[in-house]
Amino acid sequence: MSPPRAQRLGVAACHLCTLVSDAPSNAHARCPRCGARLHSRKPASRSRTFALLCAAILFYLPANLLPVMRTSQFGHAVDSTILSGVMAFWQAGEWDIALVIFIASIVIPCAKFLALGWLMWTTRRKHTLGRKQRTLLYRAVEFIGYWSMLDVLVVGLVCALVRFDLLGRIEPQPGIAFFGAVVMLTMLSASHFDPRLIWDDPEHD
Amino acid sequence: MNTHPHLIVCEHCDCVYRRPRLTRRQRAHCTVCGLPLACRAPLHEERALALNIASVIAFLLVITCPVIQVDIWGRHTDATLWQAAMALTQGVGAPIAVPVAAILLVPLGLSLLQCWVLGFASTNKTAPAFATAMRLIAWLRPWSMIEVCLLSVLIAMIKLSGYLEVHAGAGLWALAALTLLNGYLGTQDLRTLWEPPT
């Protein structure tokens, strides 16, 4: 016997202070204890998640195609993209560092696109299979989301350190701005998704 | 509007339970989705306050002391995390420096806000603007990226060590300390401060 669901009981919990109150009758209802907006589902969850996800996927192309860093030495400049940075480590024999950067900058963003896309698709279709696993997947997306910021900070640090003017210089390139935007957009997209939609069942509610 | 303080709702699957009374080492999980419920034993306010003050100090060291120092042909440079954010302002991609700088400052904002609410809570008072502070804390928390900063400093060091002589700066040790403090503080759920004292 599973416990009753808040929506059926006509109650809703405050997302800020967790106090349970009667379900709000309009969009302007506020939690009586902390004054935060009270809603039984995140407002416009599906469309906001989808919009932010689309924006992230669009930005992902220039993030990978444009160079992220320019290394100039004795007047000779070389541009590198995210993938070529990974390849450079790999070819230098440092496969472990290559793997960390590859996972943080390529695997995690792509996995987030796929996971959020799949969660959106299955909740839209009201799939009932694997709800527990999908809820866990959502938690994982929230949890790993910010690790992709790694590359942005590495580029910033390297550029701040290597400024020897004539001898050598490393400068950031536009690709890194797109990449940072991708990470922040996917984080926002995940935060707008409401995992309770996974469990909503039109036939029983 | 009626409230039901004896109930708790799972944030992930919307299941309703009677709010359990927990001791410090206990956690309650939802029986349907298996994820933790948002109820905890009351906080150890003094301890959390002390650790938050420690993380403010560690943060000030992180942002003011260089995290990496490099030497090449007798020339020496160093960089703090703040300078790393500022380095991104060069060129066309400059707008990204603004959110990166903001993200670097998030842990400081979080710790100061937590010191504020916990400082009053440890003397059994409610802090002025308590609700606003709690809202800001909930809003800022996902953007605190101390662990990522630490890993990126290490990767930048390895990346440069092939060409230059690289040393760890004092800021790196402060960053490691801050990561540990943040890891512990992340497990403390300040939302229990909303519950009336029993």
Tab-separated table of C-alpha atoms in Angstrom:
chain	number	residue	atom	x	y	z
A	1	MET	CA	0.000	0.000	0.000
A	2	SER	CA	1.705	3.154	-1.147
A	3	PRO	CA	1.155	6.454	0.672
A	4	PRO	CA	-1.364	8.958	-0.732
A	5	ARG	CA	-0.176	11.732	-3.023
A	6	ALA	CA	-0.399	15.382	-2.039
A	7	GLN	CA	-2.304	16.408	-5.139
A	8	ARG	CA	-5.087	13.887	-4.426
A	9	LEU	CA	-5.306	14.941	-0.778
A	10	GLY	CA	-5.581	18.570	-1.854
A	11	VAL	CA	-2.441	19.701	-0.032
A	12	ALA	CA	0.865	21.136	-1.214
A	13	ALA	CA	4.252	21.495	0.450
A	14	CYS	CA	6.188	24.756	0.399
A	15	HIS	CA	9.344	24.322	-1.675
A	16	LEU	CA	11.261	26.622	0.668
A	17	CYS	CA	10.267	25.683	4.226
A	18	THR	CA	8.541	22.290	3.541
A	19	LEU	CA	5.379	23.263	5.484
A	20	VAL	CA	2.315	21.445	4.145
A	21	SER	CA	-0.762	23.618	3.516
A	22	ASP	CA	-4.033	23.265	1.642
A	23	ALA	CA	-3.395	23.277	-2.103
A	24	PRO	CA	-3.381	26.841	-3.503
A	25	SER	CA	-6.475	27.897	-5.423
A	26	ASN	CA	-4.663	30.507	-7.548
A	27	ALA	CA	-1.192	31.290	-8.853
A	28	HIS	CA	-0.580	34.063	-6.314
A	29	ALA	CA	-0.947	31.939	-3.181
A	30	ARG	CA	1.908	32.151	-0.700
A	31	CYS	CA	3.091	29.861	2.058
A	32	PRO	CA	1.594	31.090	5.360
A	33	ARG	CA	4.855	30.431	7.228
A	34	CYS	CA	7.638	31.747	4.991
A	35	GLY	CA	5.816	33.752	2.313
A	36	ALA	CA	7.288	31.826	-0.642
A	37	ARG	CA	5.100	31.181	-3.691
A	38	LEU	CA	3.023	28.065	-3.092
A	39	HIS	CA	2.322	25.758	-6.021
A	40	SER	CA	1.688	22.056	-6.249
A	41	ARG	CA	3.832	21.795	-9.434
A	42	LYS	CA	6.574	24.115	-10.635
A	43	PRO	CA	4.867	26.694	-12.891
A	44	ALA	CA	5.224	26.112	-16.662
A	45	SER	CA	7.780	23.420	-15.858
A	46	ARG	CA	7.665	21.608	-19.194
A	47	SER	CA	7.873	24.624	-21.484
A	48	ARG	CA	10.610	26.342	-19.459
A	49	THR	CA	12.707	23.181	-19.256
A	50	PHE	CA	12.276	22.625	-22.973
A	51	ALA	CA	13.118	26.209	-23.937
A	52	LEU	CA	16.276	26.296	-21.821
A	53	LEU	CA	17.321	22.860	-23.068
A	54	CYS	CA	16.922	23.950	-26.709
A	55	ALA	CA	18.977	27.075	-26.055
A	56	ALA	CA	21.698	24.953	-24.438
A	57	ILE	CA	21.825	22.530	-27.376
A	58	LEU	CA	22.066	25.460	-29.831
A	59	PHE	CA	24.971	26.984	-27.893
A	60	TYR	CA	26.700	23.626	-27.688
A	61	LEU	CA	27.611	23.762	-31.392
A	62	PRO	CA	29.686	26.983	-31.307
A	63	ALA	CA	31.075	25.871	-27.940
A	64	ASN	CA	32.687	22.878	-29.627
A	65	LEU	CA	33.412	24.316	-33.066
A	66	LEU	CA	34.932	27.652	-32.032
A	67	PRO	CA	38.355	27.746	-30.375
A	68	VAL	CA	38.393	28.118	-26.604
A	69	MET	CA	42.022	29.183	-26.214
A	70	ARG	CA	44.831	30.791	-28.258
A	71	THR	CA	48.415	29.988	-27.351
A	72	SER	CA	50.979	32.344	-28.837
A	73	GLN	CA	54.689	31.804	-28.489
A	74	PHE	CA	57.351	33.953	-30.166
A	75	GLY	CA	54.679	35.462	-32.400
A	76	HIS	CA	53.300	32.072	-33.493
A	77	ALA	CA	49.655	31.500	-32.511
A	78	VAL	CA	47.786	28.191	-32.198
A	79	ASP	CA	44.040	27.950	-31.499
A	80	SER	CA	42.636	24.991	-29.644
A	81	THR	CA	39.075	23.734	-29.229
A	82	ILE	CA	37.764	21.672	-26.321
A	83	LEU	CA	38.260	18.415	-28.206
A	84	SER	CA	41.748	19.306	-29.411
A	85	GLY	CA	42.690	20.075	-25.792
A	86	VAL	CA	41.604	16.570	-24.822
A	87	MET	CA	43.507	15.094	-27.783
A	88	ALA	CA	46.672	16.989	-26.791
A	89	PHE	CA	46.633	15.406	-23.342
A	90	TRP	CA	45.880	11.998	-24.835
A	91	GLN	CA	48.761	12.185	-27.295
A	92	ALA	CA	51.097	13.404	-24.571
A	93	GLY	CA	50.363	10.129	-22.806
A	94	GLU	CA	48.398	11.751	-19.975
A	95	TRP	CA	45.296	9.692	-20.574
A	96	ASP	CA	43.948	10.215	-17.044
A	97	ILE	CA	43.770	14.017	-17.374
A	98	ALA	CA	42.400	13.629	-20.909
A	99	LEU	CA	39.679	11.388	-19.476
A	100	VAL	CA	38.721	13.863	-16.702
A	101	ILE	CA	38.403	16.747	-19.190
A	102	PHE	CA	36.614	14.539	-21.733
A	103	ILE	CA	34.055	13.449	-19.131
A	104	ALA	CA	33.531	16.951	-17.701
A	105	SER	CA	33.283	18.804	-21.021
A	106	ILE	CA	31.858	16.314	-23.498
A	107	VAL	CA	30.233	13.353	-21.758
A	108	ILE	CA	28.429	15.289	-18.988
A	109	PRO	CA	26.823	17.965	-21.224
A	110	CYS	CA	25.713	15.346	-23.781
A	111	ALA	CA	24.427	13.034	-21.050
A	112	LYS	CA	22.459	15.965	-19.620
A	113	PHE	CA	20.886	16.753	-22.987
A	114	LEU	CA	19.884	13.125	-23.448
A	115	ALA	CA	18.663	12.657	-19.871
A	116	LEU	CA	16.569	15.841	-19.795
A	117	GLY	CA	15.241	15.143	-23.282
A	118	TRP	CA	14.261	11.628	-22.285
A	119	LEU	CA	12.629	12.799	-19.035
A	120	MET	CA	10.619	15.388	-20.982
A	121	TRP	CA	9.574	12.810	-23.586
A	122	THR	CA	8.512	10.142	-21.082
A	123	THR	CA	6.590	12.572	-18.850
A	124	ARG	CA	4.797	13.954	-21.869
A	125	ARG	CA	3.852	10.425	-22.913
A	126	LYS	CA	2.915	9.675	-19.268
A	127	HIS	CA	5.047	6.564	-19.216
A	128	THR	CA	4.642	4.555	-16.020
A	129	LEU	CA	7.696	2.315	-16.409
A	130	GLY	CA	10.885	2.942	-14.447
A	131	ARG	CA	9.581	5.914	-12.497
A	132	LYS	CA	11.947	5.327	-9.627
A	133	GLN	CA	14.930	5.084	-11.988
A	134	ARG	CA	13.887	8.218	-13.831
A	135	THR	CA	13.585	10.138	-10.552
A	136	LEU	CA	17.107	8.982	-9.677
A	137	LEU	CA	18.292	10.040	-13.124
A	138	TYR	CA	16.870	13.502	-12.507
A	139	ARG	CA	18.705	13.724	-9.193
A	140	ALA	CA	21.907	12.654	-10.941
A	141	VAL	CA	21.461	15.365	-13.596
A	142	GLU	CA	21.046	17.967	-10.855
A	143	PHE	CA	24.045	16.598	-8.987
A	144	ILE	CA	26.589	16.376	-11.828
A	145	GLY	CA	25.408	19.518	-13.616
A	146	TYR	CA	27.972	22.010	-12.418
A	147	TRP	CA	31.067	19.837	-12.969
A	148	SER	CA	31.193	20.979	-16.587
A	149	MET	CA	32.204	24.442	-15.363
A	150	LEU	CA	35.640	22.854	-14.966
A	151	ASP	CA	36.885	23.797	-18.435
A	152	VAL	CA	35.810	27.426	-18.110
A	153	LEU	CA	37.800	27.828	-14.902
A	154	VAL	CA	40.824	25.980	-16.293
A	155	VAL	CA	40.936	28.320	-19.309
A	156	GLY	CA	40.603	31.343	-17.000
A	157	LEU	CA	43.415	30.142	-14.747
A	158	VAL	CA	45.772	29.256	-17.573
A	159	CYS	CA	45.146	32.617	-19.252
A	160	ALA	CA	45.703	34.480	-15.982
A	161	LEU	CA	49.030	32.684	-15.452
A	162	VAL	CA	50.602	32.710	-18.884
A	163	ARG	CA	50.987	36.389	-19.736
A	164	PHE	CA	54.676	36.758	-20.507
A	165	ASP	CA	53.891	39.035	-23.462
A	166	LEU	CA	56.653	38.341	-25.992
A	167	LEU	CA	57.778	34.962	-24.719
A	168	GLY	CA	54.364	33.388	-24.514
A	169	ARG	CA	50.752	34.251	-23.989
A	170	ILE	CA	47.483	32.370	-23.688
A	171	GLU	CA	44.213	34.136	-24.407
A	172	PRO	CA	40.591	33.006	-24.088
A	173	GLN	CA	38.577	32.672	-27.291
A	174	PRO	CA	34.788	32.964	-27.824
A	175	GLY	CA	34.170	29.186	-27.648
A	176	ILE	CA	34.631	29.246	-23.885
A	177	ALA	CA	31.856	31.832	-23.455
A	178	PHE	CA	29.460	29.597	-25.382
A	179	PHE	CA	30.551	26.617	-23.346
A	180	GLY	CA	29.960	28.450	-20.044
A	181	ALA	CA	26.537	29.472	-21.312
A	182	VAL	CA	25.724	25.817	-22.162
A	183	VAL	CA	26.571	24.724	-18.625
A	184	MET	CA	24.486	27.447	-17.008
A	185	LEU	CA	21.538	26.896	-19.362
A	186	THR	CA	21.460	23.140	-18.663
A	187	MET	CA	21.621	23.837	-14.922
A	188	LEU	CA	18.670	26.223	-15.225
A	189	SER	CA	16.811	23.758	-17.433
A	190	ALA	CA	17.224	20.986	-14.855
A	191	SER	CA	16.115	23.269	-12.045
A	192	HIS	CA	12.875	24.086	-13.875
A	193	PHE	CA	11.992	20.428	-14.440
A	194	ASP	CA	9.538	19.102	-11.865
A	195	PRO	CA	10.291	15.447	-10.962
A	196	ARG	CA	6.735	15.045	-9.651
A	197	LEU	CA	5.572	15.095	-13.277
A	198	ILE	CA	7.232	11.668	-13.619
A	199	TRP	CA	4.759	10.296	-11.073
A	200	ASP	CA	1.626	12.096	-12.264
A	201	ASP	CA	-0.912	9.632	-13.533
A	202	PRO	CA	-3.938	11.031	-15.360
A	203	GLU	CA	-5.992	7.852	-14.862
A	204	HIS	CA	-5.726	7.868	-11.102
A	205	ASP	CA	-5.650	11.558	-10.224
B	1	MET	CA	-5.493	28.611	4.651
B	2	ASN	CA	-5.125	25.471	6.765
B	3	THR	CA	-1.640	24.183	7.462
B	4	HIS	CA	-0.641	20.641	8.370
B	5	PRO	CA	2.656	20.827	10.250
B	6	HIS	CA	2.502	17.117	11.169
B	7	LEU	CA	2.775	16.085	7.502
B	8	ILE	CA	5.668	15.976	5.068
B	9	VAL	CA	5.544	15.612	1.283
B	10	CYS	CA	8.280	13.949	-0.768
B	11	GLU	CA	9.735	16.620	-3.060
B	12	HIS	CA	10.351	14.118	-5.844
B	13	CYS	CA	7.188	12.035	-6.086
B	14	ASP	CA	4.566	14.000	-4.099
B	15	CYS	CA	3.849	11.224	-1.557
B	16	VAL	CA	2.502	12.316	1.824
B	17	TYR	CA	3.831	10.972	5.142
B	18	ARG	CA	3.460	11.776	8.821
B	19	ARG	CA	6.523	13.879	9.701
B	20	PRO	CA	8.817	11.531	11.638
B	21	ARG	CA	10.843	12.594	14.663
B	22	LEU	CA	14.447	11.869	13.917
B	23	THR	CA	17.618	11.759	15.942
B	24	ARG	CA	20.860	13.242	14.599
B	25	ARG	CA	22.039	10.057	12.933
B	26	GLN	CA	18.732	9.122	11.357
B	27	ARG	CA	17.442	9.949	7.904
B	28	ALA	CA	13.977	9.371	6.505
B	29	HIS	CA	13.523	8.116	2.951
B	30	CYS	CA	10.447	8.033	0.756
B	31	THR	CA	9.181	4.461	0.403
B	32	VAL	CA	8.028	5.042	-3.164
B	33	CYS	CA	10.952	6.771	-4.901
B	34	GLY	CA	13.595	5.934	-2.302
B	35	LEU	CA	15.021	9.468	-2.123
B	36	PRO	CA	15.558	11.301	1.178
B	37	LEU	CA	12.667	13.262	2.673
B	38	ALA	CA	13.258	16.886	3.622
B	39	CYS	CA	13.142	16.287	7.357
B	40	ARG	CA	16.102	16.105	9.693
B	41	ALA	CA	16.870	16.225	13.372
B	42	PRO	CA	17.292	19.781	14.711
B	43	LEU	CA	20.633	21.321	13.732
B	44	HIS	CA	23.674	21.656	15.919
B	45	GLU	CA	23.548	25.436	15.536
B	46	GLU	CA	26.786	26.377	17.303
B	47	ARG	CA	28.804	23.840	15.355
B	48	ALA	CA	27.322	24.890	12.023
B	49	LEU	CA	27.941	28.547	12.915
B	50	ALA	CA	31.577	27.896	13.817
B	51	LEU	CA	32.185	26.013	10.571
B	52	ASN	CA	30.520	28.766	8.561
B	53	ILE	CA	32.790	31.370	10.154
B	54	ALA	CA	35.750	29.112	9.332
B	55	SER	CA	34.616	28.907	5.717
B	56	VAL	CA	34.330	32.719	5.478
B	57	ILE	CA	37.975	32.947	6.620
B	58	ALA	CA	39.065	30.178	4.249
B	59	PHE	CA	37.226	31.914	1.429
B	60	LEU	CA	39.003	35.222	2.046
B	61	LEU	CA	42.329	33.360	1.841
B	62	VAL	CA	41.259	31.622	-1.375
B	63	ILE	CA	40.342	34.848	-3.098
B	64	THR	CA	43.334	36.917	-1.916
B	65	CYS	CA	46.210	34.398	-2.037
B	66	PRO	CA	47.545	33.025	-5.313
B	67	VAL	CA	46.456	29.447	-6.018
B	68	ILE	CA	49.172	28.751	-8.592
B	69	GLN	CA	52.657	30.208	-9.063
B	70	VAL	CA	54.743	29.665	-12.195
B	71	ASP	CA	58.372	30.339	-13.049
B	72	ILE	CA	59.806	30.572	-16.538
B	73	TRP	CA	63.249	31.834	-17.558
B	74	GLY	CA	63.607	33.606	-14.265
B	75	ARG	CA	60.263	35.321	-14.528
B	76	HIS	CA	57.626	34.682	-11.904
B	77	THR	CA	53.859	35.082	-12.068
B	78	ASP	CA	51.039	33.916	-9.887
B	79	ALA	CA	47.274	33.965	-10.155
B	80	THR	CA	44.367	33.995	-7.734
B	81	LEU	CA	40.983	32.527	-8.690
B	82	TRP	CA	39.691	36.073	-9.000
B	83	GLN	CA	42.388	36.910	-11.558
B	84	ALA	CA	41.350	33.774	-13.460
B	85	ALA	CA	37.817	35.158	-13.784
B	86	MET	CA	39.215	38.538	-14.835
B	87	ALA	CA	41.452	36.880	-17.458
B	88	LEU	CA	38.284	35.736	-19.221
B	89	THR	CA	37.372	39.375	-19.904
B	90	GLN	CA	39.952	39.504	-22.727
B	91	GLY	CA	38.559	39.206	-26.222
B	92	VAL	CA	35.112	38.473	-27.624
B	93	GLY	CA	34.057	36.004	-24.954
B	94	ALA	CA	34.206	38.672	-22.238
B	95	PRO	CA	30.560	38.392	-21.052
B	96	ILE	CA	31.280	34.940	-19.588
B	97	ALA	CA	33.557	36.582	-16.988
B	98	VAL	CA	30.536	38.124	-15.255
B	99	PRO	CA	28.760	34.862	-14.311
B	100	VAL	CA	32.095	33.178	-13.551
B	101	ALA	CA	33.032	35.985	-11.138
B	102	ALA	CA	29.555	35.791	-9.599
B	103	ILE	CA	29.866	32.021	-9.187
B	104	LEU	CA	33.230	32.479	-7.460
B	105	LEU	CA	31.608	34.798	-4.921
B	106	VAL	CA	28.617	32.505	-4.245
B	107	PRO	CA	30.323	30.510	-1.419
B	108	LEU	CA	31.105	33.765	0.426
B	109	GLY	CA	27.515	34.981	0.113
B	110	LEU	CA	26.211	31.605	1.274
B	111	SER	CA	28.498	31.453	4.318
B	112	LEU	CA	27.707	35.036	5.366
B	113	LEU	CA	23.961	34.435	5.071
B	114	GLN	CA	24.262	31.167	6.994
B	115	CYS	CA	26.309	32.909	9.710
B	116	TRP	CA	23.531	35.492	9.946
B	117	VAL	CA	20.652	33.031	10.443
B	118	LEU	CA	22.671	30.576	12.567
B	119	GLY	CA	24.116	33.335	14.763
B	120	PHE	CA	20.659	34.400	15.809
B	121	ALA	CA	19.368	30.824	15.983
B	122	SER	CA	22.137	29.824	18.387
B	123	THR	CA	20.849	32.453	20.840
B	124	ASN	CA	17.265	31.199	20.280
B	125	LYS	CA	16.241	34.292	18.354
B	126	THR	CA	14.911	34.651	14.833
B	127	ALA	CA	17.226	36.672	12.630
B	128	PRO	CA	15.855	39.881	11.086
B	129	ALA	CA	14.908	39.232	7.443
B	130	PHE	CA	15.081	35.495	8.217
B	131	ALA	CA	12.725	34.520	5.370
B	132	THR	CA	14.649	36.584	2.805
B	133	ALA	CA	17.966	35.130	3.967
B	134	MET	CA	16.605	31.577	3.766
B	135	ARG	CA	15.229	32.233	0.287
B	136	LEU	CA	18.600	33.564	-0.860
B	137	ILE	CA	20.387	30.560	0.660
B	138	ALA	CA	18.099	28.109	-1.168
B	139	TRP	CA	18.569	30.066	-4.378
B	140	LEU	CA	22.364	30.340	-4.166
B	141	ARG	CA	23.148	26.805	-3.024
B	142	PRO	CA	23.123	25.060	-6.431
B	143	TRP	CA	25.629	27.637	-7.740
B	144	SER	CA	28.318	26.994	-5.179
B	145	MET	CA	31.139	25.265	-7.090
B	146	ILE	CA	34.038	24.997	-4.680
B	147	GLU	CA	34.876	21.375	-5.578
B	148	VAL	CA	34.950	22.274	-9.259
B	149	CYS	CA	37.328	25.174	-8.519
B	150	LEU	CA	39.676	22.814	-6.692
B	151	LEU	CA	39.733	20.277	-9.527
B	152	SER	CA	40.205	22.989	-12.138
B	153	VAL	CA	43.184	24.430	-10.257
B	154	LEU	CA	44.757	20.968	-10.168
B	155	ILE	CA	44.109	20.428	-13.882
B	156	ALA	CA	45.512	23.862	-14.768
B	157	MET	CA	48.646	22.987	-12.769
B	158	ILE	CA	49.092	19.699	-14.623
B	159	LYS	CA	48.390	21.392	-17.946
B	160	LEU	CA	51.105	23.992	-17.370
B	161	SER	CA	53.631	21.723	-15.681
B	162	GLY	CA	54.678	20.394	-19.085
B	163	TYR	CA	56.055	23.792	-20.136
B	164	LEU	CA	56.697	25.734	-16.942
B	165	GLU	CA	57.771	25.249	-13.367
B	166	VAL	CA	54.540	25.204	-11.358
B	167	HIS	CA	54.098	25.586	-7.584
B	168	ALA	CA	51.028	25.424	-5.395
B	169	GLY	CA	50.184	28.741	-3.743
B	170	ALA	CA	48.716	29.338	-0.285
B	171	GLY	CA	45.315	29.815	-1.901
B	172	LEU	CA	45.294	26.181	-3.015
B	173	TRP	CA	45.547	24.920	0.583
B	174	ALA	CA	42.809	27.319	1.630
B	175	LEU	CA	40.731	26.025	-1.282
B	176	ALA	CA	41.239	22.427	-0.149
B	177	ALA	CA	40.169	23.399	3.395
B	178	LEU	CA	37.138	25.242	2.030
B	179	THR	CA	36.153	22.179	-0.027
B	180	LEU	CA	36.180	20.004	3.097
B	181	LEU	CA	34.199	22.578	5.123
B	182	ASN	CA	31.676	22.984	2.318
B	183	GLY	CA	31.317	19.233	1.976
B	184	TYR	CA	30.321	18.963	5.623
B	185	LEU	CA	28.105	22.060	5.612
B	186	GLY	CA	26.337	20.791	2.498
B	187	THR	CA	24.981	17.885	4.542
B	188	GLN	CA	23.412	20.259	7.099
B	189	ASP	CA	19.825	21.081	6.230
B	190	LEU	CA	19.077	24.610	7.429
B	191	ARG	CA	15.386	24.131	6.666
B	192	THR	CA	14.953	22.636	10.142
B	193	LEU	CA	15.338	26.222	11.421
B	194	TRP	CA	11.792	26.814	10.185
B	195	GLU	CA	10.413	24.278	12.638
B	196	PRO	CA	9.260	25.810	15.918
B	197	PRO	CA	11.496	24.707	18.833
B	198	THR	CA	10.085	21.667	20.611
